[in-house]
Amino acid sequence: MATSRGRGRVTAYLESAKNLTGCACGLAGLALTFTGLAGAYWPVVVAGLYGAGALIAPPARPPVPDFPDVSTQLEELRADFATLRAYLAEVDLPPAAAGRLVELVDLLDGLLAPGWVSDALGADPEGVHALSRAVHQDIPEAADTFVRTRWWTRITPGAEPPERHLERQLELLHREAEELATGLREAESRRQETHTRYLEDRGGH
């Protein structure tokens, strides 16, 4: 295995920009030798030019990781959101919490809708992260903990109703989604205002 790594390093160096540049400069040294300009010190000249070429060549640069772009992330998030909606449809929620959940799901559905909304969202990585966290963690956790806590409450009555916590959680999540939507709307408004100022400045008004 060590021999294979050694051969790989040798091959990589032979194909590197440093070696190729050094070889080109070394060939220039040989050309000087053939013309008689290098004299008796031609090996030193050739080696020196090779070394100089290897030094001035740009260093090897590892390839940049190819991470999924925002559009791919949003497509995956939409698919996960559809899975979440199917799960939520099977959860038995009290009317008040069910109403808050419908409002939250409708708002997230609008934010994840393909088109110019996604384009605006794609320019906000923090917004994409917030939606991903809500879909993958916050909402399913709120629903699942409610179901489990409600079962315990039924066999050990007297504790605080789990509906209150669920409603509060959904209210907070809806507020976060509203703040994200407001931020995107304000960004579009600033873009519109910037274009107006640009047209005014271009016209000299």
Coordinates of C-alpha atoms in Angstrom, one line a residue:
M1 CA 0.0 0.0 0.0
A2 CA 2.9 2.4 0.9
T3 CA 4.5 1.6 -2.5
S4 CA 1.2 2.5 -4.3
R5 CA 1.0 5.8 -2.4
G6 CA 4.6 6.5 -3.4
R7 CA 3.9 5.8 -7.0
G8 CA 0.9 8.0 -6.9
R9 CA 2.9 10.9 -5.5
V10 CA 5.6 10.4 -8.2
T11 CA 2.9 10.3 -10.9
A12 CA 1.2 13.4 -9.5
Y13 CA 4.4 15.3 -9.4
L14 CA 5.4 14.3 -12.9
E15 CA 2.0 15.7 -14.1
S16 CA 2.2 18.8 -11.9
A17 CA 2.6 22.3 -13.1
K18 CA 5.8 22.6 -11.2
N19 CA 7.5 19.7 -13.0
L20 CA 6.1 20.8 -16.4
T21 CA 7.3 24.4 -16.0
G22 CA 10.7 23.2 -14.7
C23 CA 11.1 20.9 -17.7
A24 CA 10.2 23.7 -20.1
C25 CA 12.9 25.9 -18.5
G26 CA 15.3 23.0 -18.5
L27 CA 14.8 22.6 -22.2
A28 CA 15.6 26.2 -22.6
G29 CA 18.8 25.5 -20.8
L30 CA 19.6 22.7 -23.2
A31 CA 18.9 25.1 -26.1
L32 CA 21.5 27.4 -24.6
T33 CA 23.9 24.5 -24.3
F34 CA 23.5 23.6 -28.0
T35 CA 24.2 27.2 -29.0
G36 CA 27.3 27.2 -26.9
L37 CA 26.1 29.9 -24.5
A38 CA 26.1 27.7 -21.4
G39 CA 29.7 26.6 -21.8
A40 CA 31.2 24.0 -19.6
Y41 CA 28.7 24.6 -16.8
W42 CA 25.7 23.6 -18.9
P43 CA 24.6 20.9 -16.3
V44 CA 24.4 23.6 -13.7
V45 CA 22.5 25.9 -16.0
V46 CA 20.0 23.3 -17.0
A47 CA 19.4 22.2 -13.3
G48 CA 19.2 25.8 -12.2
L49 CA 16.6 26.7 -14.9
Y50 CA 14.6 23.6 -14.0
G51 CA 14.7 24.6 -10.3
A52 CA 13.7 28.2 -11.2
G53 CA 10.8 27.0 -13.3
A54 CA 9.6 24.7 -10.6
L55 CA 9.7 27.5 -8.1
I56 CA 7.8 30.0 -10.2
A57 CA 5.0 27.6 -11.2
P58 CA 1.8 28.0 -9.3
P59 CA 1.3 25.4 -6.5
A60 CA -1.1 22.5 -6.9
R61 CA -4.7 23.5 -5.9
P62 CA -7.0 20.8 -4.6
P63 CA -10.5 20.8 -6.3
V64 CA -13.2 22.8 -4.5
P65 CA -15.9 20.5 -3.0
D66 CA -19.0 20.4 -5.2
F67 CA -21.8 21.0 -2.8
P68 CA -25.5 21.1 -3.8
D69 CA -26.7 24.5 -4.9
V70 CA -29.6 26.3 -3.3
S71 CA -32.1 25.2 -5.9
T72 CA -31.2 21.6 -5.3
Q73 CA -31.6 22.1 -1.5
L74 CA -35.0 23.7 -2.0
E75 CA -36.1 20.8 -4.2
E76 CA -35.1 18.3 -1.5
L77 CA -36.8 20.5 1.1
R78 CA -40.1 20.5 -0.8
A79 CA -40.0 16.7 -1.0
D80 CA -39.4 16.5 2.7
F81 CA -42.2 19.0 3.4
A82 CA -44.6 16.9 1.4
T83 CA -43.6 13.9 3.6
L84 CA -44.1 16.0 6.7
R85 CA -47.6 17.1 5.6
A86 CA -48.6 13.4 5.0
Y87 CA -47.4 12.7 8.6
L88 CA -49.3 15.6 10.1
A89 CA -52.5 14.5 8.4
E90 CA -52.4 11.3 10.5
V91 CA -51.9 13.2 13.8
D92 CA -55.0 13.8 15.9
L93 CA -54.8 17.4 17.1
P94 CA -57.3 19.5 19.1
P95 CA -59.2 22.1 17.0
A96 CA -57.2 25.1 18.3
A97 CA -53.8 23.5 17.6
A98 CA -55.0 22.1 14.3
G99 CA -56.0 25.6 13.2
R100 CA -52.6 27.0 14.1
L101 CA -51.0 24.2 12.3
V102 CA -52.9 24.8 9.1
E103 CA -51.9 28.5 9.2
L104 CA -48.2 27.5 9.6
V105 CA -48.3 24.9 6.9
D106 CA -49.9 27.3 4.5
L107 CA -47.3 29.9 5.2
L108 CA -44.4 27.4 4.7
D109 CA -46.1 26.1 1.5
G110 CA -46.1 29.7 0.1
L111 CA -42.4 30.2 1.0
L112 CA -41.4 26.9 -0.6
A113 CA -43.5 27.4 -3.8
P114 CA -41.3 27.2 -6.9
G115 CA -40.8 30.4 -8.8
W116 CA -39.7 33.9 -7.9
V117 CA -40.4 33.3 -4.2
S118 CA -37.8 30.5 -4.2
D119 CA -35.4 32.8 -6.1
A120 CA -35.7 35.4 -3.3
L121 CA -35.4 32.7 -0.7
G122 CA -32.3 31.3 -2.4
A123 CA -30.5 34.6 -1.8
D124 CA -31.0 34.1 2.0
P125 CA -29.1 31.0 3.2
E126 CA -30.2 31.7 6.8
G127 CA -33.8 31.6 5.7
V128 CA -33.3 28.3 3.9
H129 CA -31.7 26.9 7.1
A130 CA -34.6 28.2 9.2
L131 CA -37.1 26.5 6.9
S132 CA -35.1 23.3 6.9
R133 CA -35.0 23.3 10.7
A134 CA -38.7 23.8 10.9
V135 CA -39.5 21.0 8.5
H136 CA -37.0 18.5 9.7
Q137 CA -37.0 19.2 13.4
D138 CA -39.3 21.7 15.0
I139 CA -42.7 20.8 13.6
P140 CA -42.4 17.0 13.7
E141 CA -40.9 17.3 17.3
A142 CA -43.9 19.5 18.4
A143 CA -46.4 17.0 17.0
D144 CA -44.7 13.9 18.3
T145 CA -44.1 15.2 21.8
F146 CA -47.8 16.3 22.0
V147 CA -49.0 12.8 21.1
R148 CA -46.7 11.1 23.6
T149 CA -47.4 13.6 26.4
R150 CA -51.2 13.4 25.8
W151 CA -51.1 9.7 26.4
W152 CA -49.4 10.1 29.7
T153 CA -51.8 12.8 30.7
R154 CA -54.8 10.5 30.1
I155 CA -53.5 7.9 32.4
T156 CA -52.1 10.3 35.0
P157 CA -54.6 13.2 35.0
G158 CA -53.9 16.5 36.8
A159 CA -50.9 17.7 34.8
E160 CA -50.8 20.8 32.6
P161 CA -52.7 20.1 29.3
P162 CA -50.2 19.3 26.5
E163 CA -52.4 21.3 24.1
R164 CA -51.2 24.5 25.7
H165 CA -47.5 23.7 24.9
L166 CA -48.4 22.6 21.4
E167 CA -50.4 25.8 20.6
R168 CA -47.5 27.9 22.0
Q169 CA -44.9 26.0 19.9
L170 CA -47.0 26.4 16.7
E171 CA -47.5 30.1 17.5
L172 CA -43.7 30.6 17.9
L173 CA -43.0 28.7 14.7
H174 CA -45.6 30.7 12.8
R175 CA -44.0 33.9 14.1
E176 CA -40.6 32.8 12.9
A177 CA -42.0 32.0 9.4
E178 CA -43.8 35.4 9.3
E179 CA -40.5 37.1 10.2
L180 CA -38.8 35.3 7.3
A181 CA -41.5 36.2 4.9
T182 CA -41.4 39.9 6.1
G183 CA -37.6 39.9 5.6
L184 CA -38.0 38.6 2.0
R185 CA -40.7 41.2 1.2
E186 CA -38.5 44.0 2.6
A187 CA -35.6 42.8 0.5
E188 CA -37.7 42.9 -2.6
S189 CA -38.9 46.4 -1.6
R190 CA -35.3 47.6 -1.2
R191 CA -34.5 46.2 -4.6
Q192 CA -37.4 48.1 -6.1
E193 CA -36.4 51.3 -4.4
T194 CA -32.8 50.8 -5.6
H195 CA -34.0 50.5 -9.1
T196 CA -36.1 53.6 -8.8
R197 CA -33.0 55.6 -7.5
Y198 CA -30.9 54.2 -10.4
L199 CA -33.4 55.4 -13.0
E200 CA -33.7 58.8 -11.3
D201 CA -29.9 59.2 -11.2
R202 CA -29.5 58.0 -14.8
G203 CA -32.1 60.6 -15.9
G204 CA -30.4 63.4 -13.9
H205 CA -33.5 64.0 -11.8

